Each structure stands twice: as structure tokens, then as C-alpha cells.
Tab-separated table of C-alpha atoms in Angstrom:
chain	number	residue	atom	x	y	z
U	1	MET	CA	69.609	126.832	291.769
U	2	SER	CA	71.826	124.678	292.271
U	3	ALA	CA	73.992	124.937	296.101
U	4	THR	CA	76.969	125.627	294.015
U	5	VAL	CA	78.844	128.285	295.799
U	6	TYR	CA	80.315	130.524	292.631
U	7	THR	CA	83.883	133.443	293.328
U	8	ILE	CA	82.327	136.651	292.483
U	9	ARG	CA	85.097	136.104	289.704
U	10	ASP	CA	83.569	133.576	288.171
U	11	SER	CA	79.861	135.662	288.918
U	12	ILE	CA	81.526	138.393	286.153
U	13	LYS	CA	82.994	135.229	283.267
U	14	ASN	CA	80.191	133.959	283.438
U	15	LEU	CA	78.343	137.676	283.239
U	16	PRO	CA	77.987	137.493	279.752
U	17	LYS	CA	77.124	133.752	279.250
U	18	ASN	CA	74.458	134.258	281.388
U	19	ILE	CA	73.249	137.188	280.160
U	20	ARG	CA	72.980	135.731	276.973
U	21	SER	CA	70.619	132.451	278.164
U	22	SER	CA	68.953	134.521	279.379
U	23	VAL	CA	67.904	136.427	275.931
U	24	VAL	CA	68.418	133.379	273.876
U	25	ARG	CA	66.197	130.381	275.522
U	26	PRO	CA	69.994	127.180	275.704
U	27	VAL	CA	67.650	125.042	273.309
U	28	GLU	CA	67.721	121.159	274.285
U	29	GLY	CA	66.788	118.027	271.987
U	30	THR	CA	67.645	117.696	268.238
U	31	GLN	CA	69.238	119.778	265.192
U	32	GLU	CA	65.123	120.081	264.490
U	33	GLN	CA	63.673	121.175	267.655
U	34	ALA	CA	66.889	123.175	268.099
U	35	ARG	CA	65.161	124.535	264.365
U	36	ALA	CA	61.824	124.623	265.816
U	37	ALA	CA	62.763	126.293	269.135
U	38	ALA	CA	65.069	128.922	267.815
U	39	VAL	CA	61.609	130.041	266.094
U	40	PHE	CA	58.933	129.646	268.880
U	41	GLY	CA	61.779	131.549	271.329
U	42	ASN	CA	62.019	135.166	269.232
U	43	VAL	CA	58.647	136.982	268.201
U	44	PHE	CA	60.115	137.812	266.300
U	45	LEU	CA	60.083	135.403	264.170
U	46	HIS	CA	57.386	133.589	266.250
U	47	ILE	CA	54.733	136.032	264.071
U	48	HIS	CA	55.030	133.892	261.451
U	49	PRO	CA	54.741	129.985	261.534
U	50	ALA	CA	56.853	126.505	262.185
U	51	ARG	CA	55.040	125.494	258.905
U	52	VAL	CA	54.058	127.621	256.332
U	53	HIS	CA	51.942	125.718	252.785
U	54	GLU	CA	53.804	126.719	250.069
U	55	ASN	CA	51.070	128.108	248.674
U	56	SER	CA	51.032	130.070	250.990
U	57	LEU	CA	54.615	132.241	249.941
U	58	ARG	CA	53.059	132.244	246.380
U	59	PHE	CA	53.362	136.007	246.856
U	60	SER	CA	52.011	136.538	243.602
U	61	TYR	CA	48.010	135.593	245.623
U	62	THR	CA	48.866	138.426	248.251
U	63	LEU	CA	51.281	140.852	246.737
U	64	GLY	CA	51.950	141.105	251.237
U	65	LEU	CA	50.323	144.064	251.390
U	66	GLY	CA	48.895	143.203	254.728
U	67	LEU	CA	52.507	143.083	255.521
U	68	ILE	CA	53.276	147.031	253.841
U	69	SER	CA	49.945	148.588	256.369
U	70	PHE	CA	51.960	147.225	259.572
U	71	TYR	CA	55.455	148.122	258.082
U	72	LEU	CA	54.460	151.515	256.750
U	73	PHE	CA	52.920	152.080	260.215
U	74	LEU	CA	55.917	151.264	261.693
U	75	ILE	CA	57.225	154.411	259.697
U	76	LEU	CA	54.799	156.956	261.026
U	77	SER	CA	55.340	155.657	264.157
U	78	VAL	CA	58.834	156.592	264.106
U	79	SER	CA	58.839	160.057	261.262
U	80	GLY	CA	56.069	161.391	263.809
U	81	THR	CA	57.561	160.216	266.558
U	82	LEU	CA	60.079	162.471	265.304
U	83	LEU	CA	58.063	164.614	264.164
U	84	MET	CA	56.203	165.629	268.180
U	85	PHE	CA	59.407	166.504	268.718
U	86	TYR	CA	59.314	170.169	266.278
U	87	TYR	CA	54.911	170.549	266.274
U	88	THR	CA	52.755	172.389	269.255
U	89	PRO	CA	49.411	171.074	268.231
U	90	SER	CA	49.149	175.412	269.458
U	91	THR	CA	46.894	177.444	266.307
U	92	GLN	CA	49.514	180.478	266.729
U	93	LEU	CA	52.573	178.127	266.721
U	94	ALA	CA	51.827	174.625	265.037
U	95	TYR	CA	51.007	176.338	260.775
U	96	HIS	CA	55.192	178.257	261.383
U	97	ASN	CA	56.177	174.895	263.279
U	98	MET	CA	55.545	172.837	260.436
U	99	LYS	CA	57.137	175.966	257.823
U	100	ASP	CA	60.741	175.180	260.295
U	101	LEU	CA	60.344	171.781	259.512
U	102	GLU	CA	60.276	172.079	256.201
U	103	TYR	CA	62.854	175.115	255.867
U	104	VAL	CA	64.597	174.782	259.171
U	105	VAL	CA	64.673	171.268	260.533
U	106	SER	CA	68.307	169.293	259.569
U	107	PHE	CA	65.749	166.152	257.740
U	108	GLY	CA	62.350	168.012	258.644
U	109	VAL	CA	61.373	168.507	255.352
U	110	ILE	CA	62.052	164.874	254.085
U	111	LEU	CA	60.938	163.380	257.718
U	112	ARG	CA	57.717	165.782	257.065
U	113	ASN	CA	57.530	164.011	253.721
U	114	ILE	CA	58.261	160.818	254.900
U	115	HIS	CA	55.177	160.673	257.487
U	116	ARG	CA	53.028	162.282	254.165
U	117	TRP	CA	53.572	160.552	252.452
U	118	SER	CA	53.600	156.530	253.883
U	119	ALA	CA	50.354	157.686	255.404
U	120	HIS	CA	48.664	158.001	251.506
U	121	ALA	CA	50.472	154.986	250.601
U	122	MET	CA	48.615	153.328	254.460
U	123	VAL	CA	45.037	154.263	253.206
U	124	ALA	CA	46.074	152.680	249.977
U	125	CYS	CA	47.365	149.188	250.660
U	126	VAL	CA	44.958	148.545	253.703
U	127	PHE	CA	42.598	149.260	250.989
U	128	LEU	CA	43.839	147.006	247.849
U	129	HIS	CA	44.691	144.611	251.413
U	130	MET	CA	40.762	143.974	251.721
U	131	CYS	CA	40.190	143.596	247.624
U	132	ARG	CA	42.940	141.361	247.440
U	133	VAL	CA	41.002	139.871	250.770
U	134	PHE	CA	37.760	139.963	248.822
U	135	TYR	CA	38.794	138.685	245.634
U	136	THR	CA	41.094	136.162	246.874
U	137	GLY	CA	37.027	134.837	249.281
U	138	SER	CA	39.567	134.804	252.119
U	139	TYR	CA	36.616	136.944	253.867
U	140	LYS	CA	35.288	133.113	253.683
U	141	ALA	CA	34.893	131.195	257.499
U	142	PRO	CA	36.955	130.598	259.169
U	143	ARG	CA	38.750	134.229	258.683
U	144	GLU	CA	35.242	136.253	259.520
U	145	PHE	CA	35.256	137.357	262.217
U	146	ASN	CA	38.990	138.414	260.621
U	147	TRP	CA	37.263	140.834	257.940
U	148	VAL	CA	35.181	142.431	261.514
U	149	VAL	CA	38.325	143.124	262.950
U	150	GLY	CA	39.970	144.374	259.587
U	151	VAL	CA	37.636	146.867	258.820
U	152	CYS	CA	37.683	148.257	261.954
U	153	LEU	CA	41.554	148.914	261.007
U	154	LEU	CA	40.260	149.920	257.542
U	155	LEU	CA	38.652	152.971	259.578
U	156	MET	CA	41.130	153.702	262.122
U	157	THR	CA	43.478	154.462	259.416
U	158	LEU	CA	41.228	156.917	257.782
U	159	PHE	CA	40.381	158.093	261.389
U	160	LEU	CA	44.456	158.692	261.702
U	161	SER	CA	44.664	160.268	258.088
U	162	PHE	CA	42.085	162.664	258.682
U	163	THR	CA	42.753	163.744	262.656
U	164	GLY	CA	46.432	164.302	260.656
U	165	TYR	CA	44.719	166.482	258.487
U	166	LEU	CA	44.719	168.883	260.899
U	167	LEU	CA	47.495	169.105	262.453
U	168	PRO	CA	49.336	172.157	259.686
U	169	TRP	CA	46.701	174.181	260.985
U	170	ASP	CA	46.819	175.781	256.949
U	171	GLN	CA	44.197	176.907	254.795
U	172	LEU	CA	43.171	173.114	253.350
U	173	ALA	CA	43.949	171.259	256.955
U	174	PHE	CA	41.055	173.889	258.141
U	175	TRP	CA	38.499	173.575	255.663
U	176	ALA	CA	38.622	169.840	255.291
U	177	ILE	CA	37.784	169.606	258.708
U	178	THR	CA	34.541	172.285	258.938
U	179	VAL	CA	32.937	169.217	256.673
U	180	GLY	CA	34.891	167.110	257.495
U	181	SER	CA	32.783	167.801	260.734
U	182	ASN	CA	29.948	168.958	258.994
U	183	ILE	CA	30.048	165.343	256.589
U	184	ALA	CA	29.815	164.047	260.210
U	185	ALA	CA	27.004	166.705	262.065
U	186	TYR	CA	24.585	164.512	259.365
U	187	ALA	CA	24.080	161.437	261.682
U	188	PRO	CA	20.631	161.122	262.081
U	189	TRP	CA	19.762	162.698	265.958
U	190	ILE	CA	22.850	162.146	267.162
U	191	GLY	CA	25.092	164.690	263.962
U	192	GLU	CA	25.359	167.713	265.261
U	193	LYS	CA	26.065	166.392	269.201
U	194	ILE	CA	28.837	164.394	267.508
U	195	ARG	CA	30.594	167.259	265.895
U	196	PHE	CA	31.205	169.336	268.709
U	197	VAL	CA	31.737	166.985	270.896
U	198	ILE	CA	34.958	166.539	268.352
U	199	LEU	CA	36.041	170.031	267.726
U	200	GLY	CA	35.460	170.868	271.338
U	201	GLY	CA	32.987	173.114	270.146
U	202	ASN	CA	31.279	175.217	266.924
U	203	GLU	CA	34.137	175.559	265.395
U	204	VAL	CA	37.158	174.582	263.971
U	205	GLY	CA	38.963	176.551	266.591
U	206	GLN	CA	41.871	175.872	269.312
U	207	MET	CA	39.702	173.118	271.302
U	208	ALA	CA	39.543	170.962	267.812
U	209	LEU	CA	42.810	170.735	266.847
U	210	ILE	CA	44.450	169.734	270.648
U	211	ARG	CA	41.584	167.072	270.245
U	212	PHE	CA	42.751	166.173	267.259
U	213	TYR	CA	46.582	165.800	267.386
U	214	VAL	CA	45.981	163.439	270.770
U	215	LEU	CA	43.164	161.634	268.782
U	216	HIS	CA	46.147	161.020	266.570
U	217	VAL	CA	49.817	160.448	268.654
U	218	ALA	CA	48.090	158.384	271.015
U	219	LEU	CA	44.290	157.513	270.767
U	220	LEU	CA	43.672	156.182	267.383
U	221	PRO	CA	47.573	154.552	267.477
U	222	VAL	CA	47.089	152.498	270.657
U	223	VAL	CA	43.182	151.067	269.383
U	224	ALA	CA	44.843	150.555	265.810
U	225	LEU	CA	47.938	148.369	267.811
U	226	ILE	CA	45.664	146.469	269.954
U	227	LEU	CA	43.137	146.077	266.958
U	228	MET	CA	46.148	144.322	264.968
U	229	GLY	CA	47.691	142.281	267.442
U	230	ILE	CA	43.996	140.986	267.614
U	231	HIS	CA	44.569	141.034	263.714
U	232	PHE	CA	47.969	137.991	263.506
U	233	TRP	CA	47.147	136.788	265.495
U	234	ARG	CA	43.119	135.362	264.475
U	235	ILE	CA	45.436	134.661	261.450
U	236	ARG	CA	47.272	132.334	262.893
U	237	LYS	CA	44.360	130.805	265.038
U	238	ASP	CA	42.027	130.535	261.665
U	239	GLY	CA	44.438	128.542	260.493
U	240	GLY	CA	47.168	130.871	259.068
U	241	LEU	CA	46.882	132.724	255.736
U	242	SER	CA	44.666	131.430	252.846
U	243	ARG	CA	45.774	130.225	249.602
U	244	PRO	CA	44.892	128.757	247.350
U	245	ALA	CA	43.843	124.978	247.612
U	246	ALA	CA	46.453	122.509	246.192
U	247	GLU	CA	47.088	122.085	243.054
F	1	MET	CA	17.353	118.753	308.611
F	2	GLU	CA	20.678	120.131	309.251
F	3	LEU	CA	21.143	123.860	306.674
F	4	ASN	CA	23.846	124.640	304.754
F	5	HIS	CA	25.063	128.374	304.921
F	6	CYS	CA	22.289	130.185	303.460
F	7	GLY	CA	19.749	128.112	305.049
F	8	GLY	CA	19.117	125.719	302.227
F	9	ALA	CA	18.469	122.099	302.409
F	10	ALA	CA	21.760	120.185	302.692
F	11	THR	CA	23.306	120.078	299.624
F	12	MET	CA	25.995	116.875	298.953
F	13	PRO	CA	29.362	118.291	298.214
F	14	GLY	CA	30.211	119.457	295.320
F	15	ASP	CA	26.130	119.715	294.347
F	16	VAL	CA	26.464	122.989	292.211
F	17	ASP	CA	23.525	125.538	294.679
F	18	GLU	CA	21.981	126.842	290.819
F	19	GLY	CA	20.106	129.706	291.953
F	20	ARG	CA	22.991	131.321	293.766
F	21	ARG	CA	24.691	131.217	291.186
F	22	LYS	CA	22.463	132.338	288.863
F	23	PHE	CA	21.598	135.471	291.090
F	24	VAL	CA	25.590	135.704	291.960
F	25	LYS	CA	25.534	136.540	288.043
F	26	LYS	CA	23.792	138.661	287.736
F	27	VAL	CA	24.253	141.114	290.787
F	28	THR	CA	27.427	141.601	289.429
F	29	VAL	CA	26.751	141.765	285.256
F	30	ALA	CA	23.998	144.583	286.718
F	31	THR	CA	27.627	145.841	288.686
F	32	LEU	CA	29.862	146.273	286.508
F	33	ALA	CA	27.130	147.434	283.413
F	34	LEU	CA	26.330	149.925	285.836
F	35	GLY	CA	29.797	150.911	286.150
F	36	VAL	CA	30.674	150.660	282.582
F	37	GLY	CA	28.189	153.000	281.654
F	38	GLY	CA	28.865	154.630	284.477
F	39	VAL	CA	32.190	155.485	283.102
F	40	ALA	CA	30.574	156.361	279.156
F	41	LEU	CA	28.791	158.785	280.872
F	42	GLN	CA	30.673	161.059	283.349
F	43	THR	CA	33.374	160.816	280.568
F	44	GLY	CA	31.403	161.979	277.197
F	45	ARG	CA	30.011	164.446	279.643
F	46	PHE	CA	34.096	165.880	280.783
F	47	LEU	CA	34.784	165.545	277.171
F	48	ASN	CA	31.497	168.207	276.328
F	49	PRO	CA	33.261	171.526	276.482
F	50	ASN	CA	30.831	173.824	279.357
F	51	VAL	CA	33.109	176.897	278.709
F	52	LEU	CA	33.744	177.241	275.225
F	53	TYR	CA	36.537	180.281	273.937
F	54	GLU	CA	35.523	181.317	270.731
F	55	PRO	CA	33.624	184.518	269.573
F	56	ALA	CA	30.071	186.394	270.461
F	57	ARG	CA	27.515	184.895	268.382
F	58	ALA	CA	25.403	187.961	269.206
F	59	PHE	CA	27.513	191.497	267.955
F	60	LYS	CA	28.329	194.104	266.630
F	61	VAL	CA	28.382	195.384	263.105
F	62	GLY	CA	29.567	199.172	262.767
F	63	GLU	CA	27.227	202.728	262.694
F	64	LEU	CA	24.079	202.617	259.771
F	65	ALA	CA	25.743	205.111	258.552
F	66	SER	CA	27.893	202.576	257.103
F	67	PHE	CA	25.411	200.238	255.458
F	68	PRO	CA	24.890	202.397	252.165
F	69	ILE	CA	20.990	201.479	250.824
F	70	GLY	CA	22.032	199.206	248.266
F	71	SER	CA	24.791	198.260	249.802
F	72	ARG	CA	25.779	194.234	250.045
F	73	ILE	CA	28.290	194.071	253.131
F	74	VAL	CA	31.254	191.047	254.522
F	75	ILE	CA	31.451	191.197	257.803
F	76	GLU	CA	35.025	189.428	257.574
F	77	GLY	CA	35.435	186.448	259.846
F	78	ARG	CA	32.007	186.122	261.088
F	79	GLY	CA	30.300	184.476	258.229
F	80	VAL	CA	27.557	187.152	257.230
F	81	GLU	CA	26.464	189.203	254.901
F	82	ILE	CA	24.625	192.380	255.160
F	83	VAL	CA	22.129	193.745	252.556
F	84	ARG	CA	20.443	197.334	252.583
F	85	GLU	CA	18.190	197.708	250.490
F	86	ARG	CA	15.106	200.675	249.753
F	87	GLU	CA	11.980	198.773	252.226
F	88	GLY	CA	14.943	197.464	255.139
F	89	MET	CA	18.476	195.514	256.278
F	90	HIS	CA	18.699	191.878	256.659
F	91	ALA	CA	21.368	189.663	257.626
F	92	VAL	CA	22.363	186.287	255.237
F	93	SER	CA	24.618	183.742	256.669
F	94	LEU	CA	27.030	182.802	254.402
F	95	VAL	CA	28.130	179.310	255.868
F	96	CYS	CA	27.929	176.894	253.184
F	97	THR	CA	24.132	174.764	254.060
F	98	HIS	CA	25.839	171.411	252.219
F	99	LEU	CA	29.122	170.961	254.135
F	100	GLY	CA	29.939	174.251	256.022
F	101	CYS	CA	32.058	176.332	253.223
F	102	LEU	CA	32.019	179.813	253.166
F	103	VAL	CA	30.160	181.222	249.840
F	104	LYS	CA	31.084	184.046	248.475
F	105	PRO	CA	28.401	186.552	247.225
F	106	VAL	CA	28.316	186.653	243.134
F	107	GLU	CA	28.300	190.395	242.614
F	108	ASN	CA	25.960	192.611	238.721
F	109	ASN	CA	23.974	189.097	238.542
F	110	PRO	CA	20.101	189.356	238.953
F	111	ASP	CA	19.987	185.839	239.685
F	112	VAL	CA	22.946	184.464	241.720
F	113	GLY	CA	23.118	186.207	244.870
F	114	TYR	CA	25.984	183.448	246.293
F	115	ALA	CA	27.902	180.592	245.257
F	116	CYS	CA	29.576	177.856	247.122
F	117	PRO	CA	33.809	176.962	245.554
F	118	CYS	CA	33.713	173.512	247.720
F	119	HIS	CA	31.008	172.266	245.907
F	120	GLY	CA	29.100	174.469	243.638
F	121	SER	CA	26.220	174.802	246.006
F	122	THR	CA	24.125	178.578	244.058
F	123	PHE	CA	21.811	180.816	246.000
F	124	ALA	CA	19.505	183.720	244.958
F	125	LEU	CA	19.926	186.933	246.175
F	126	LYS	CA	17.960	186.493	248.943
F	127	GLY	CA	19.431	183.072	249.767
F	128	GLU	CA	17.331	180.196	248.471
F	129	VAL	CA	18.612	176.884	247.371
F	130	LEU	CA	19.261	177.042	243.227
F	131	GLY	CA	21.647	174.466	242.041
F	132	GLY	CA	23.852	172.040	243.607
F	133	PRO	CA	24.193	169.817	246.430
F	134	ALA	CA	23.416	172.458	249.579
F	135	PRO	CA	19.997	171.033	251.087
F	136	LYS	CA	18.494	174.150	252.199
F	137	ASP	CA	18.130	178.069	252.133
F	138	LEU	CA	21.089	180.418	253.556
F	139	PRO	CA	19.520	181.997	257.035
F	140	TRP	CA	18.936	185.519	257.774
F	141	TYR	CA	19.858	186.324	261.571
F	142	GLU	CA	17.713	188.337	263.496
F	143	MET	CA	19.840	191.306	263.493
F	144	TYR	CA	18.467	194.758	265.573
F	145	MET	CA	19.673	198.034	266.111
F	146	ASP	CA	20.818	198.591	270.519
F	147	HIS	CA	21.384	202.016	272.318
F	148	THR	CA	23.991	203.383	271.044
F	149	GLY	CA	22.969	203.217	267.206
F	150	ALA	CA	25.479	200.715	266.596
F	151	ILE	CA	23.399	197.551	264.460
F	152	VAL	CA	23.628	193.676	265.898
F	153	VAL	CA	23.042	190.620	263.559
F	154	ASP	CA	22.542	188.137	265.984
F	155	THR	CA	23.884	183.586	264.681
F	156	SER	CA	22.636	181.780	267.754
F	157	LYS	CA	18.442	183.087	266.491
F	158	VAL	CA	18.029	181.874	262.904
F	159	ASN	CA	15.337	184.901	261.632
F	160	ARG	CA	12.979	182.418	259.923
F	161	GLU	CA	10.156	184.873	257.869
F	162	ARG	CA	12.499	186.300	256.743
F	163	THR	CA	11.557	189.729	257.731
F	164	LYS	CA	14.045	193.128	257.438
F	165	LEU	CA	14.710	195.266	259.554
F	166	VAL	CA	13.232	198.725	258.724
F	167	VAL	CA	15.868	201.348	259.765
């Protein structure tokens, strides 16, 4: 820093400006450079490149399905976090907590339905997003690896959906997970062991509920977020959104 | 002759001792593999519960008198049905061999004994698969009478010979 001596008065006077310049990087240069820097310097705008091909912007080409899936993930994260304030992963309480959310908690029923319908919509959108990528040939080189990351993200979405299914602890939840974990048990050699570990026992009980809860609220979302980071970064590194050749 | 720190022949500054590099790389990879493998193994051990707070696999179902000849009585919450016939009695599992739903005993049907509500598997009176996706017959469990005269079913032991408890 310069050797200029500031008085306390000056420091206070400059405080808002200093805070602002610490958040938004000061830009010097031509007007074009300043515009570009505004994008480069902003993490939210930086998700998109400074220049986008005309054909990439055609909505009918991507239908925005990937971005919609991401927004649904954000909605699910927010509504899920709020639901956690009223939910206890215990076989004694879970069902009553869910009922309380529906009948007692202010806006609880809206919150629960937002979470539920967004979850259904996310599975649908991720699936449709994959269809779009497939039918437009966007999985081809150099985007093969990002397709693989996308498949992992589809699995994360399905695992999140499956683990969330048990949490209301009603008859539907119990039998769905009984059936689902028995499907896992059909895997050759280690199937029975997988079933035992994911349920934390031989039947769907307290151990299964807490395991599914931890997977649903902590482990799987974090893995999904990391994969999303890689997914979005690879879109840029693989040459931006795939697009029809110039007409 | 001047020796370098490895005891090998002197090398020019900037030369690379390939053998040494390979050795260090091997040791590093081996250590890493050992560490990661160990962590994976121990995490697996950690996730495998040592104590189960589940109902015991062997349980009393009642006195002999509560199972009259010709009766089929479902033990609620245990997933077994006690069938007593003139020749003896047996305990048949009500857990569908397809995906684990509870099958429902079918009354007054000489052909179909059990039907699964989930995916439509049907079983004969003795538990043999009749139709649907179920891959195996409903197992019979070992049962015996203990010293107090109570009938005990042990669901940890499958009665493969399908022998009846003669009482």
C-alpha cells in the first residue's frame, strides 16, 4: 500500500468505497474491456462465457433443460433445508412430523409440496435433458466425459429421490424401500451384503431411516454439487454448449 | 571417483536419476493405495452394524391349543403363518420371494394358498410358486415345542426338507 497517511475521518469516509471495491473489482481500460471484466469478475455471470454462439442461444435447441434441472436442485436444497427444521429422522416421530408439516406448521404444506413436486420434476427434467443431449448428438467427442459425469448426476438424482422416499415413514415409504432394497439384493454375490449395509440391518427400521436421512440431506447433495461443478466446468472446457453448425 | 548421495556414479547437475524416481513413485503409489484401501475397508467395517435392535429371529407363537387342526393362523408382525393339519404343523414364510412384500393367505381355494399384492405372484397351499415374478417357493421355517409347551418358530433356519412338526 502507499505510504499515504489517512486520518480516521478519511478512513471512515472511504469505508463504503473500499468495501465496494473489495467486492467488485475496479476496472480500468476501454469500455469493451470494462464490459468483459464485469462478466469475468462476477462468479454468477461467469457461469456463461463472455461470448456465446448465436445458435447456442436458440431456446428450441436445448429447451433449457439442464439449467431447469439445476434450478430445481436449488429449490430442493432451500425447501429441504427448511423442512429439516421440523423433521426428526426417528421411527417414532417422522410420520407425525410429516403430518405436522401438512396441518400445523405455517406454510408447511406448501413447503412439503414444493419439495415433493420439484423432486418429481427434477427426475423428469434430468431424464429429458439426457434425451436432448442424446438426440442432438451432444454426447460425442469432445463431450464424452461430460456425458459420463451426466450419467453419474442422473444416478445421484435417482438416489436422492429414492432416499427421500423413505423419510415420510408411511406405508408407501416402508414398502417402496422394502422392494427397492430387495432389488439391490439381486446383485450377484454381494447383493445380500449391499442390502444389509444400506438398511443397517435385515429389515427397514430405525437404522435404515437414519441412514437414508444422512444420505439424503448430506452425502448425496454434496456429491451431486461436486459433480455439477465438474459438469458445468466441462461444458466450457469442451467448447461451450453444443450447437447446430452455422446455417 | 566422486559418488553422489545415492552411492551411484556421479551425475551431471540436471541429470535425472530415473531409477530413483521410479522407486520413489512406486513407494508413494503403494503407500497411497495401502492408505486408501485401508480407509475403504475400515469404513466398510464401520458401516456394518455389530448389534441389531431387531426382533429376535426365534420367537414363541403360542400354545399348541391355540392352533386347532385345520387352522391357518398369521402371526402379526412376524411374517409367518402357522398351518396345522392332521399330519402335523409347519410355519410358512409370508415374505414374498420376489421383492419382500407380505403375501396374503387366500381362503377357501384348493389351488392358490397365497397371493402377493405387490406384483401378483401366487403360491400354492404349501408355498410353491404358481405364477408371477417370484423366483422361489415360500420357505418353511424350523419350529419346535420348548420345555414350557410353547410353539417356537426360528426364522433363521429354513426347513428345506419341508418336514412337519408332529404333535
